[in-house]
């Protein structure tokens, strides 16, 4: 099997999420806010055991380079003036566009399988920004934005065959919920996770606005 089909590392760093209100999660698109991590190791951080045989595939991590261009803090969005809101939106658009360009080229993420094991998967966006795709054992599985019900923080283990004894911290996890399946992803840092969720939510909203017929069909399901 290829390097991308190998299980993930024996353990992942855990971090505590200092507190956030998710943008786009339950209180409407206007409830925009960001998140922060205190950066310290969690004393009770869980580690996921696996039979990894080697390191992760080496891929350029542009997200780390974008660390200097951090996600804008939006918890005080309603208090911002018109010009400040415009500046924040411009910064967010810049981050999302850079994220999309990187993902179109392809990026490796870790997926938590239903058996509780972590696997490296090559993921991409199509150039039309209509679907997120994952390469699994030679096949390409598409997750169209029009069929995504939720993109959330943490895990959703609803369809797991058994619940793992231990998992990496929730602060490193995100889930994409489709009509009939859930995709749990684990990231190397809370910052990378926050960027992924935020950018995917923005791309999903863009798709909804440019494809209203797809959004209407999804609402009827």
Coordinates of N, CA and C in Angstrom, one line a residue:
X1 N 0.8 -1.2 0.0 CA 0.0 0.0 0.0 C 0.9 1.2 0.0
X2 N 0.3 2.4 -0.4 CA 1.1 3.6 -0.5 C 1.2 4.2 0.8
X3 N 2.1 5.2 0.9 CA 2.4 5.9 2.2 C 1.1 6.6 2.7
X4 N 0.2 7.0 1.7 CA -1.0 7.7 2.1 C -2.0 6.7 2.8
X5 N -1.8 5.4 2.6 CA -2.8 4.5 3.2 C -2.3 3.9 4.5
X6 N -1.1 4.4 5.0 CA -0.6 4.0 6.3 C -1.4 4.6 7.4
X7 N -1.5 3.8 8.5 CA -2.1 4.4 9.7 C -1.3 5.6 10.2
X8 N -2.0 6.5 11.0 CA -1.3 7.7 11.5 C -0.3 7.4 12.6
X9 N 0.3 8.4 13.1 CA 1.3 8.3 14.1 C 0.7 7.7 15.4
X10 N 1.6 7.2 16.3 CA 1.2 6.6 17.5 C 0.5 7.5 18.5
X11 N 0.9 8.8 18.4 CA 0.2 9.8 19.3 C 0.2 11.1 18.6
X12 N -0.7 12.0 19.1 CA -0.8 13.3 18.6 C -0.8 14.3 19.8
X13 N -0.3 15.5 19.6 CA -0.3 16.4 20.7 C -1.8 16.8 21.0
X14 N -2.0 17.0 22.3 CA -3.4 17.5 22.7 C -3.3 18.9 23.2
X15 N -4.3 19.7 22.9 CA -4.4 21.1 23.3 C -5.8 21.3 23.9
X16 N -5.9 22.3 24.8 CA -7.1 22.7 25.3 C -7.7 23.9 24.6
X17 N -8.9 23.8 24.2 CA -9.5 25.0 23.5 C -10.1 25.9 24.5
X18 N -9.6 27.1 24.5 CA -9.9 28.1 25.6 C -11.3 28.6 25.5
X19 N -12.0 28.4 24.5 CA -13.4 28.8 24.4 C -13.7 29.5 23.2
X20 N -14.8 29.2 22.5 CA -15.2 29.8 21.3 C -16.6 29.6 21.0
X21 N -17.1 30.4 20.1 CA -18.5 30.2 19.6 C -18.4 30.0 18.1
X22 N -18.7 28.9 17.6 CA -18.5 28.5 16.2 C -19.2 29.4 15.3
X23 N -18.5 29.8 14.2 CA -19.2 30.6 13.2 C -20.0 29.7 12.3
X24 N -21.2 30.0 12.0 CA -22.1 29.2 11.1 C -22.7 28.0 11.8
X25 N -22.6 27.9 13.1 CA -23.0 26.7 13.8 C -24.2 27.0 14.7
X26 N -25.4 27.1 14.2 CA -26.6 27.0 15.0 C -27.2 28.4 15.3
X27 N -26.5 29.5 15.2 CA -27.1 30.8 15.5 C -27.2 31.6 14.2
X28 N -27.0 31.0 13.0 CA -27.1 31.8 11.8 C -25.8 32.3 11.3
X29 N -25.7 32.6 10.0 CA -24.5 33.0 9.4 C -23.9 34.2 10.0
X30 N -24.8 35.0 10.6 CA -24.3 36.3 11.1 C -23.5 36.1 12.4
X31 N -23.6 34.9 13.1 CA -23.0 34.7 14.4 C -21.5 34.3 14.1
X32 N -20.7 35.3 13.6 CA -19.4 35.0 13.3 C -18.5 35.2 14.5
X33 N -17.7 34.3 14.8 CA -16.7 34.4 15.8 C -15.5 33.5 15.6
X34 N -14.4 33.7 16.2 CA -13.3 32.9 16.0 C -13.0 32.2 17.4
X35 N -11.8 31.6 17.4 CA -11.5 30.6 18.5 C -10.1 30.8 18.8
X36 N -9.7 30.4 20.0 CA -8.3 30.5 20.4 C -7.9 29.4 21.2
X37 N -6.6 29.1 21.2 CA -6.1 28.0 22.0 C -5.1 28.5 23.0
X38 N -5.0 28.0 24.2 CA -4.0 28.6 25.1 C -2.6 28.1 24.9
X39 N -2.5 27.2 23.9 CA -1.1 26.8 23.5 C -0.4 25.8 24.4
X40 N -1.0 25.6 25.6 CA -0.3 24.7 26.5 C -0.7 23.3 26.4
X41 N 0.1 22.3 26.7 CA -0.3 20.9 26.6 C -1.3 20.6 27.7
X42 N -2.3 19.8 27.2 CA -3.3 19.4 28.2 C -2.8 18.2 29.0
X43 N -2.9 18.4 30.4 CA -2.3 17.4 31.3 C -3.0 16.0 31.1
X44 N -4.3 16.1 30.7 CA -5.0 14.8 30.6 C -5.2 14.4 29.1
X45 N -4.3 15.0 28.2 CA -4.5 14.8 26.8 C -4.5 13.3 26.5
X46 N -5.5 12.9 25.7 CA -5.5 11.5 25.3 C -4.6 11.2 24.1
X47 N -4.1 10.0 24.0 CA -3.3 9.6 22.9 C -3.9 8.4 22.2
X48 N -3.9 8.4 20.9 CA -4.5 7.3 20.2 C -3.4 6.4 19.7
X49 N -3.5 5.1 20.2 CA -2.5 4.1 19.8 C -2.8 3.5 18.4
X50 N -1.7 3.3 17.7 CA -1.9 2.6 16.4 C -0.6 1.9 16.0
X51 N -0.7 1.2 14.9 CA 0.5 0.4 14.6 C 1.2 1.1 13.4
X52 N 1.5 2.4 13.5 CA 2.2 3.1 12.5 C 3.5 2.6 12.2
X53 N 3.9 2.5 10.9 CA 5.2 1.9 10.6 C 6.1 3.0 10.1
X54 N 5.7 4.2 10.0 CA 6.6 5.2 9.5 C 6.0 6.6 9.7
X55 N 6.8 7.6 9.4 CA 6.3 9.0 9.5 C 5.3 9.4 8.5
X56 N 4.7 10.5 8.7 CA 3.7 11.0 7.7 C 4.4 11.4 6.4
X57 N 3.7 11.3 5.3 CA 4.3 11.8 4.0 C 4.6 13.3 4.2
X58 N 5.7 13.7 3.6 CA 6.2 15.1 3.8 C 5.5 15.9 2.7
X59 N 4.7 16.9 3.1 CA 4.0 17.8 2.2 C 4.2 19.2 2.7
X60 N 4.4 20.2 1.8 CA 4.5 21.6 2.2 C 3.3 22.0 3.0
X61 N 3.5 22.6 4.1 CA 2.5 23.1 5.0 C 2.3 24.6 4.9
X62 N 1.6 25.0 3.9 CA 1.4 26.4 3.7 C 0.5 27.0 4.9
X63 N -0.2 26.2 5.5 CA -1.0 26.7 6.6 C -0.1 27.2 7.7
X64 N 1.0 26.6 7.9 CA 1.9 27.0 9.0 C 2.5 28.4 8.6
X65 N 2.8 28.5 7.3 CA 3.3 29.8 6.8 C 2.3 30.9 6.9
X66 N 1.0 30.5 6.8 CA -0.1 31.5 7.0 C -0.3 31.9 8.4
X67 N 0.5 31.2 9.3 CA 0.3 31.5 10.7 C 0.5 33.0 11.1
X68 N 1.3 33.6 10.3 CA 1.5 35.1 10.5 C 0.3 35.9 10.1
X69 N -0.5 35.3 9.2 CA -1.8 35.9 8.8 C -2.9 35.1 9.5
X70 N -3.0 35.3 10.8 CA -4.0 34.5 11.6 C -5.4 34.9 11.2
X71 N -6.3 34.0 11.6 CA -7.7 34.2 11.4 C -8.2 35.4 12.2
X72 N -9.0 36.2 11.6 CA -9.5 37.4 12.3 C -10.3 37.1 13.5
X73 N -10.2 37.9 14.5 CA -11.1 37.7 15.7 C -12.4 38.4 15.5
X74 N -13.5 37.6 15.5 CA -14.8 38.1 15.1 C -15.8 38.1 16.2
X75 N -15.4 37.8 17.4 CA -16.5 37.7 18.4 C -17.1 39.1 18.7
X76 N -16.5 40.2 18.3 CA -17.1 41.5 18.5 C -17.6 42.1 17.2
X77 N -18.0 41.2 16.3 CA -18.4 41.6 14.9 C -19.4 42.6 14.9
X78 N -20.4 42.5 15.8 CA -21.5 43.5 15.8 C -21.1 44.8 16.3
X79 N -20.0 44.9 17.0 CA -19.5 46.2 17.5 C -18.6 46.9 16.5
X80 N -18.2 46.2 15.4 CA -17.3 46.9 14.4 C -18.0 47.9 13.5
X81 N -17.3 48.9 13.1 CA -17.8 49.8 12.2 C -17.8 49.3 10.8
X82 N -18.4 50.0 9.8 CA -18.5 49.5 8.4 C -17.1 49.3 7.8
X83 N -16.2 50.2 8.1 CA -14.8 50.1 7.5 C -14.1 48.9 8.1
X84 N -14.3 48.7 9.4 CA -13.6 47.6 10.1 C -14.1 46.3 9.6
X85 N -15.4 46.2 9.4 CA -16.0 45.0 8.9 C -15.5 44.7 7.5
X86 N -15.3 45.7 6.7 CA -14.8 45.5 5.4 C -13.4 45.0 5.4
X87 N -12.6 45.5 6.3 CA -11.2 45.1 6.4 C -11.1 43.6 6.9
X88 N -12.0 43.2 7.9 CA -12.0 41.9 8.4 C -12.4 40.9 7.2
X89 N -13.4 41.3 6.5 CA -13.9 40.5 5.4 C -12.8 40.3 4.3
X90 N -12.1 41.3 4.0 CA -11.0 41.2 3.1 C -9.9 40.3 3.5
X91 N -9.6 40.3 4.8 CA -8.6 39.5 5.4 C -9.0 38.0 5.3
X92 N -10.3 37.8 5.7 CA -10.8 36.4 5.7 C -10.9 35.9 4.3
X93 N -11.3 36.7 3.3 CA -11.3 36.3 1.9 C -9.9 35.9 1.4
X94 N -8.9 36.6 1.8 CA -7.6 36.4 1.5 C -7.1 35.0 2.0
X95 N -7.4 34.7 3.3 CA -7.1 33.5 3.9 C -7.8 32.3 3.2
X96 N -9.1 32.5 2.9 CA -9.9 31.4 2.3 C -9.3 31.1 0.9
X97 N -9.0 32.2 0.1 CA -8.5 32.0 -1.2 C -7.2 31.2 -1.2
X98 N -6.3 31.6 -0.3 CA -5.0 30.9 -0.2 C -5.2 29.4 0.2
X99 N -6.2 29.2 1.1 CA -6.5 27.8 1.5 C -7.0 27.0 0.3
X100 N -7.9 27.6 -0.5 CA -8.5 26.9 -1.6 C -7.4 26.6 -2.7
X101 N -6.5 27.6 -2.9 CA -5.4 27.3 -3.9 C -4.6 26.1 -3.5
X102 N -4.3 26.1 -2.2 CA -3.4 25.0 -1.6 C -4.1 23.7 -1.8
X103 N -5.4 23.6 -1.5 CA -6.2 22.4 -1.5 C -6.4 21.9 -2.9
X104 N -6.5 22.8 -3.9 CA -6.7 22.4 -5.3 C -5.5 21.6 -5.7
X105 N -4.3 22.0 -5.2 CA -3.0 21.3 -5.5 C -3.0 19.9 -4.8
X106 N -3.7 19.9 -3.7 CA -3.7 18.6 -2.9 C -3.0 18.7 -1.6
X107 N -3.6 18.2 -0.5 CA -3.0 18.3 0.8 C -3.3 17.0 1.6
X108 N -2.4 16.5 2.4 CA -2.6 15.3 3.2 C -3.2 15.7 4.5
X109 N -4.4 15.0 4.8 CA -5.0 15.2 6.1 C -5.1 13.8 6.8
X110 N -5.3 13.7 8.1 CA -5.5 12.5 8.8 C -7.0 12.3 9.0
X111 N -7.5 11.1 8.6 CA -8.9 10.7 8.7 C -9.0 9.7 9.8
X112 N -10.0 9.8 10.7 CA -10.3 8.8 11.7 C -11.3 7.9 11.2
X113 N -10.8 6.6 11.0 CA -11.7 5.6 10.4 C -12.8 5.1 11.4
X114 N -13.8 4.5 10.9 CA -14.9 4.0 11.8 C -14.4 2.9 12.7
X115 N -13.2 2.3 12.4 CA -12.6 1.3 13.3 C -11.7 2.0 14.4
X116 N -11.7 3.3 14.4 CA -10.9 4.0 15.4 C -9.5 4.2 15.1
X117 N -9.0 3.9 13.9 CA -7.7 4.1 13.5 C -7.5 5.3 12.6
X118 N -6.3 5.9 12.7 CA -6.0 7.1 11.9 C -5.3 6.7 10.6
X119 N -5.7 7.3 9.5 CA -5.0 7.1 8.2 C -4.8 8.4 7.5
X120 N -3.6 8.5 6.8 CA -3.3 9.6 6.0 C -4.1 9.5 4.7
X121 N -4.7 10.6 4.3 CA -5.5 10.7 3.0 C -5.1 11.9 2.3
X122 N -4.9 11.8 1.0 CA -4.7 12.9 0.1 C -6.1 13.6 -0.2
X123 N -6.2 14.8 0.1 CA -7.5 15.5 -0.2 C -7.3 16.7 -1.2
X124 N -8.3 17.0 -1.9 CA -8.3 18.0 -2.9 C -9.6 18.7 -3.0
X125 N -9.6 19.9 -3.6 CA -10.8 20.6 -4.1 C -10.8 20.7 -5.6
X126 N -11.9 20.6 -6.2 CA -12.0 20.8 -7.7 C -11.8 22.3 -8.0
X127 N -11.4 22.6 -9.2 CA -11.2 24.0 -9.5 C -12.4 24.9 -9.5
X128 N -13.6 24.2 -9.6 CA -14.9 25.0 -9.5 C -15.3 25.2 -8.1
X129 N -14.5 24.7 -7.1 CA -14.8 24.8 -5.7 C -16.2 24.3 -5.4
X130 N -16.5 23.2 -6.0 CA -17.9 22.6 -5.7 C -17.8 21.3 -4.9
X131 N -16.6 20.7 -4.7 CA -16.6 19.5 -4.0 C -15.2 19.3 -3.3
X132 N -15.2 18.7 -2.1 CA -14.0 18.3 -1.4 C -13.9 16.8 -1.7
X133 N -12.7 16.4 -2.1 CA -12.4 15.0 -2.5 C -11.4 14.3 -1.6
X134 N -11.5 13.0 -1.4 CA -10.5 12.3 -0.6 C -10.1 11.0 -1.4
X135 N -8.8 10.8 -1.5 CA -8.3 9.7 -2.2 C -8.2 8.5 -1.2
X136 N -8.9 7.4 -1.5 CA -8.9 6.3 -0.6 C -8.6 5.0 -1.4
X137 N -7.5 4.4 -1.1 CA -7.1 3.2 -1.7 C -7.3 3.2 -3.3
X138 N -6.8 4.2 -3.9 CA -6.8 4.3 -5.3 C -8.1 4.9 -5.9
X139 N -9.1 5.0 -5.1 CA -10.4 5.6 -5.5 C -10.5 7.0 -5.0
X140 N -11.3 7.9 -5.7 CA -11.5 9.2 -5.3 C -13.0 9.4 -4.8
X141 N -13.2 9.7 -3.6 CA -14.5 9.9 -3.0 C -14.8 11.4 -2.9
X142 N -15.9 11.8 -3.5 CA -16.2 13.2 -3.5 C -17.3 13.5 -2.4
X143 N -17.1 14.7 -1.9 CA -18.0 15.2 -0.9 C -18.5 16.6 -1.4
X144 N -19.5 16.7 -2.2 CA -19.9 17.9 -2.8 C -20.4 18.9 -1.7
X145 N -20.1 20.2 -1.8 CA -20.5 21.2 -0.8 C -22.0 21.2 -0.8
X146 N -22.7 21.0 -1.9 CA -24.1 21.0 -1.9 C -24.8 20.0 -1.0
X147 N -24.0 18.9 -0.7 CA -24.6 17.8 0.1 C -24.1 17.8 1.5
X148 N -23.3 18.8 1.8 CA -22.8 18.9 3.2 C -23.8 19.5 4.1
X149 N -24.2 18.7 5.2 CA -25.1 19.3 6.1 C -24.5 20.2 7.2
X150 N -23.3 19.7 7.7 CA -22.6 20.5 8.7 C -21.1 20.3 8.5
X151 N -20.4 21.3 8.9 CA -18.9 21.3 9.1 C -18.7 21.8 10.5
X152 N -18.2 20.9 11.4 CA -18.3 21.3 12.8 C -16.9 20.9 13.5
X153 N -16.8 21.5 14.7 CA -15.6 21.2 15.5 C -15.8 19.9 16.3
X154 N -14.8 19.2 16.6 CA -14.9 18.0 17.4 C -15.2 16.8 16.6
X155 N -15.6 15.7 17.3 CA -15.9 14.4 16.6 C -17.4 14.2 16.5
X156 N -17.8 13.3 15.6 CA -19.1 12.8 15.5 C -18.9 11.3 15.2
X157 N -19.1 10.5 16.3 CA -18.8 9.0 16.2 C -20.1 8.2 16.0
X158 N -21.2 8.8 15.5 CA -22.5 8.2 15.4 C -22.4 6.9 14.6
X159 N -21.7 6.8 13.5 CA -21.7 5.6 12.7 C -20.4 4.8 12.9
X160 N -19.7 4.9 14.0 CA -18.5 4.1 14.3 C -19.0 2.7 14.7
X161 N -18.2 1.7 14.2 CA -18.4 0.3 14.6 C -18.2 0.1 16.0
X162 N -17.2 0.8 16.6 CA -17.0 0.8 18.1 C -16.3 2.1 18.4
X163 N -16.6 2.6 19.6 CA -16.0 3.8 20.1 C -14.6 3.6 20.6
X164 N -13.6 4.3 20.0 CA -12.2 4.1 20.5 C -12.1 4.4 22.0
X165 N -11.2 3.7 22.6 CA -10.9 3.9 24.0 C -10.4 5.3 24.3
X166 N -9.5 5.7 23.4 CA -9.0 7.1 23.6 C -8.8 7.8 22.2
X167 N -8.9 9.1 22.2 CA -8.9 9.9 21.0 C -8.0 11.1 21.2
X168 N -7.4 11.6 20.2 CA -6.7 12.9 20.3 C -7.8 14.0 20.8
X169 N -7.3 15.1 21.3 CA -8.1 16.1 21.9 C -9.2 16.6 20.9
X170 N -10.3 16.9 21.4 CA -11.4 17.6 20.5 C -10.9 18.8 19.8
X171 N -9.9 19.5 20.4 CA -9.4 20.7 19.9 C -8.6 20.5 18.6
X172 N -8.4 19.2 18.3 CA -7.7 18.9 17.0 C -8.6 18.3 16.0
X173 N -9.9 18.2 16.3 CA -10.8 17.4 15.4 C -11.8 18.3 14.8
X174 N -12.2 17.8 13.6 CA -13.3 18.4 12.9 C -14.1 17.3 12.1
X175 N -15.4 17.6 11.8 CA -16.2 16.6 11.1 C -17.0 17.2 10.0
X176 N -17.1 16.6 8.9 CA -17.9 17.0 7.8 C -19.1 16.0 7.8
X177 N -20.3 16.4 8.0 CA -21.5 15.6 8.0 C -22.2 15.7 6.6
X178 N -22.3 14.5 6.0 CA -23.0 14.5 4.7 C -24.4 13.9 4.9
X179 N -25.1 13.6 3.8 CA -26.4 13.1 4.0 C -26.4 11.7 4.7
X180 N -25.5 10.9 4.3 CA -25.5 9.5 4.8 C -24.2 9.0 5.4
X181 N -23.2 10.0 5.7 CA -21.9 9.6 6.3 C -21.3 10.8 6.9
X182 N -20.3 10.4 7.8 CA -19.6 11.4 8.5 C -18.1 11.2 8.3
X183 N -17.4 12.3 8.1 CA -15.9 12.2 7.9 C -15.2 13.0 9.0
X184 N -14.6 12.2 9.9 CA -13.9 12.8 11.1 C -12.4 13.0 10.7
X185 N -11.9 14.2 10.8 CA -10.5 14.6 10.5 C -9.8 15.0 11.8
X186 N -8.5 14.7 11.8 CA -7.7 15.1 13.0 C -6.5 15.9 12.4
X187 N -6.2 17.0 13.1 CA -5.2 18.0 12.6 C -4.0 18.0 13.6
X188 N -2.9 18.6 13.1 CA -1.7 18.7 13.9 C -1.7 19.8 15.0
X189 N -2.6 20.7 14.8 CA -2.7 21.8 15.7 C -4.1 22.4 15.7
X190 N -4.5 23.1 16.8 CA -5.8 23.7 16.8 C -5.9 24.8 15.8
X191 N -4.8 25.5 15.5 CA -4.8 26.6 14.5 C -5.1 26.0 13.1
X192 N -4.5 24.9 12.8 CA -4.8 24.2 11.5 C -6.3 23.8 11.4
X193 N -6.8 23.2 12.5 CA -8.2 22.8 12.6 C -9.1 24.0 12.4
X194 N -8.8 25.1 13.1 CA -9.7 26.2 13.0 C -9.7 26.8 11.6
X195 N -8.6 26.8 11.0 CA -8.5 27.4 9.6 C -9.3 26.5 8.7
X196 N -9.2 25.2 8.8 CA -9.9 24.2 7.9 C -11.4 24.4 8.1
X197 N -11.9 24.4 9.3 CA -13.4 24.6 9.5 C -13.9 25.9 9.0
X198 N -13.2 27.0 9.3 CA -13.6 28.3 8.9 C -13.6 28.4 7.4
X199 N -12.5 28.0 6.7 CA -12.4 28.1 5.3 C -13.5 27.2 4.6
X200 N -13.7 26.1 5.1 CA -14.7 25.2 4.5 C -16.1 25.7 4.7
X201 N -16.4 26.3 5.8 CA -17.7 27.0 6.0 C -17.9 28.1 5.0
X202 N -16.8 28.9 4.8 CA -16.9 30.0 3.8 C -17.1 29.5 2.4
X203 N -16.4 28.4 2.0 CA -16.5 27.9 0.7 C -17.9 27.2 0.5
X204 N -18.4 26.6 1.6 CA -19.8 26.0 1.5 C -20.8 27.1 1.3
X205 N -20.6 28.3 2.0 CA -21.6 29.4 1.9 C -21.5 30.0 0.5
X206 N -20.2 30.1 -0.1 CA -20.1 30.6 -1.4 C -20.8 29.7 -2.4
X207 N -20.7 28.4 -2.2 CA -21.3 27.5 -3.2 C -22.9 27.6 -3.0
X208 N -23.4 27.8 -1.8 CA -24.8 28.0 -1.6 C -25.3 29.2 -2.4
X209 N -24.5 30.3 -2.3 CA -25.0 31.5 -2.9 C -24.9 31.5 -4.5
X210 N -23.9 30.7 -5.0 CA -23.8 30.7 -6.4 C -24.6 29.5 -7.1
X211 N -25.1 28.6 -6.2 CA -25.9 27.5 -6.7 C -27.1 27.4 -5.8
X212 N -28.0 28.4 -5.9 CA -29.2 28.3 -5.1 C -30.1 27.1 -5.3
X213 N -30.1 26.6 -6.5 CA -31.0 25.4 -6.8 C -30.5 24.2 -6.0
X214 N -29.2 24.1 -5.9 CA -28.6 23.0 -5.1 C -28.9 23.1 -3.6
X215 N -28.8 24.4 -3.2 CA -29.1 24.7 -1.8 C -30.6 24.4 -1.4
X216 N -31.5 24.7 -2.4 CA -32.9 24.5 -2.1 C -33.2 23.0 -2.1
X217 N -32.5 22.2 -2.9 CA -32.7 20.7 -2.9 C -32.2 20.1 -1.6
X218 N -31.0 20.7 -1.2 CA -30.5 20.2 0.1 C -31.4 20.4 1.3
X219 N -32.0 21.6 1.2 CA -32.9 22.0 2.4 C -34.2 21.1 2.4
X220 N -34.5 20.5 1.3 CA -35.7 19.7 1.2 C -35.4 18.3 1.7
X221 N -34.2 17.9 1.7 CA -33.8 16.5 2.1 C -34.0 16.3 3.6

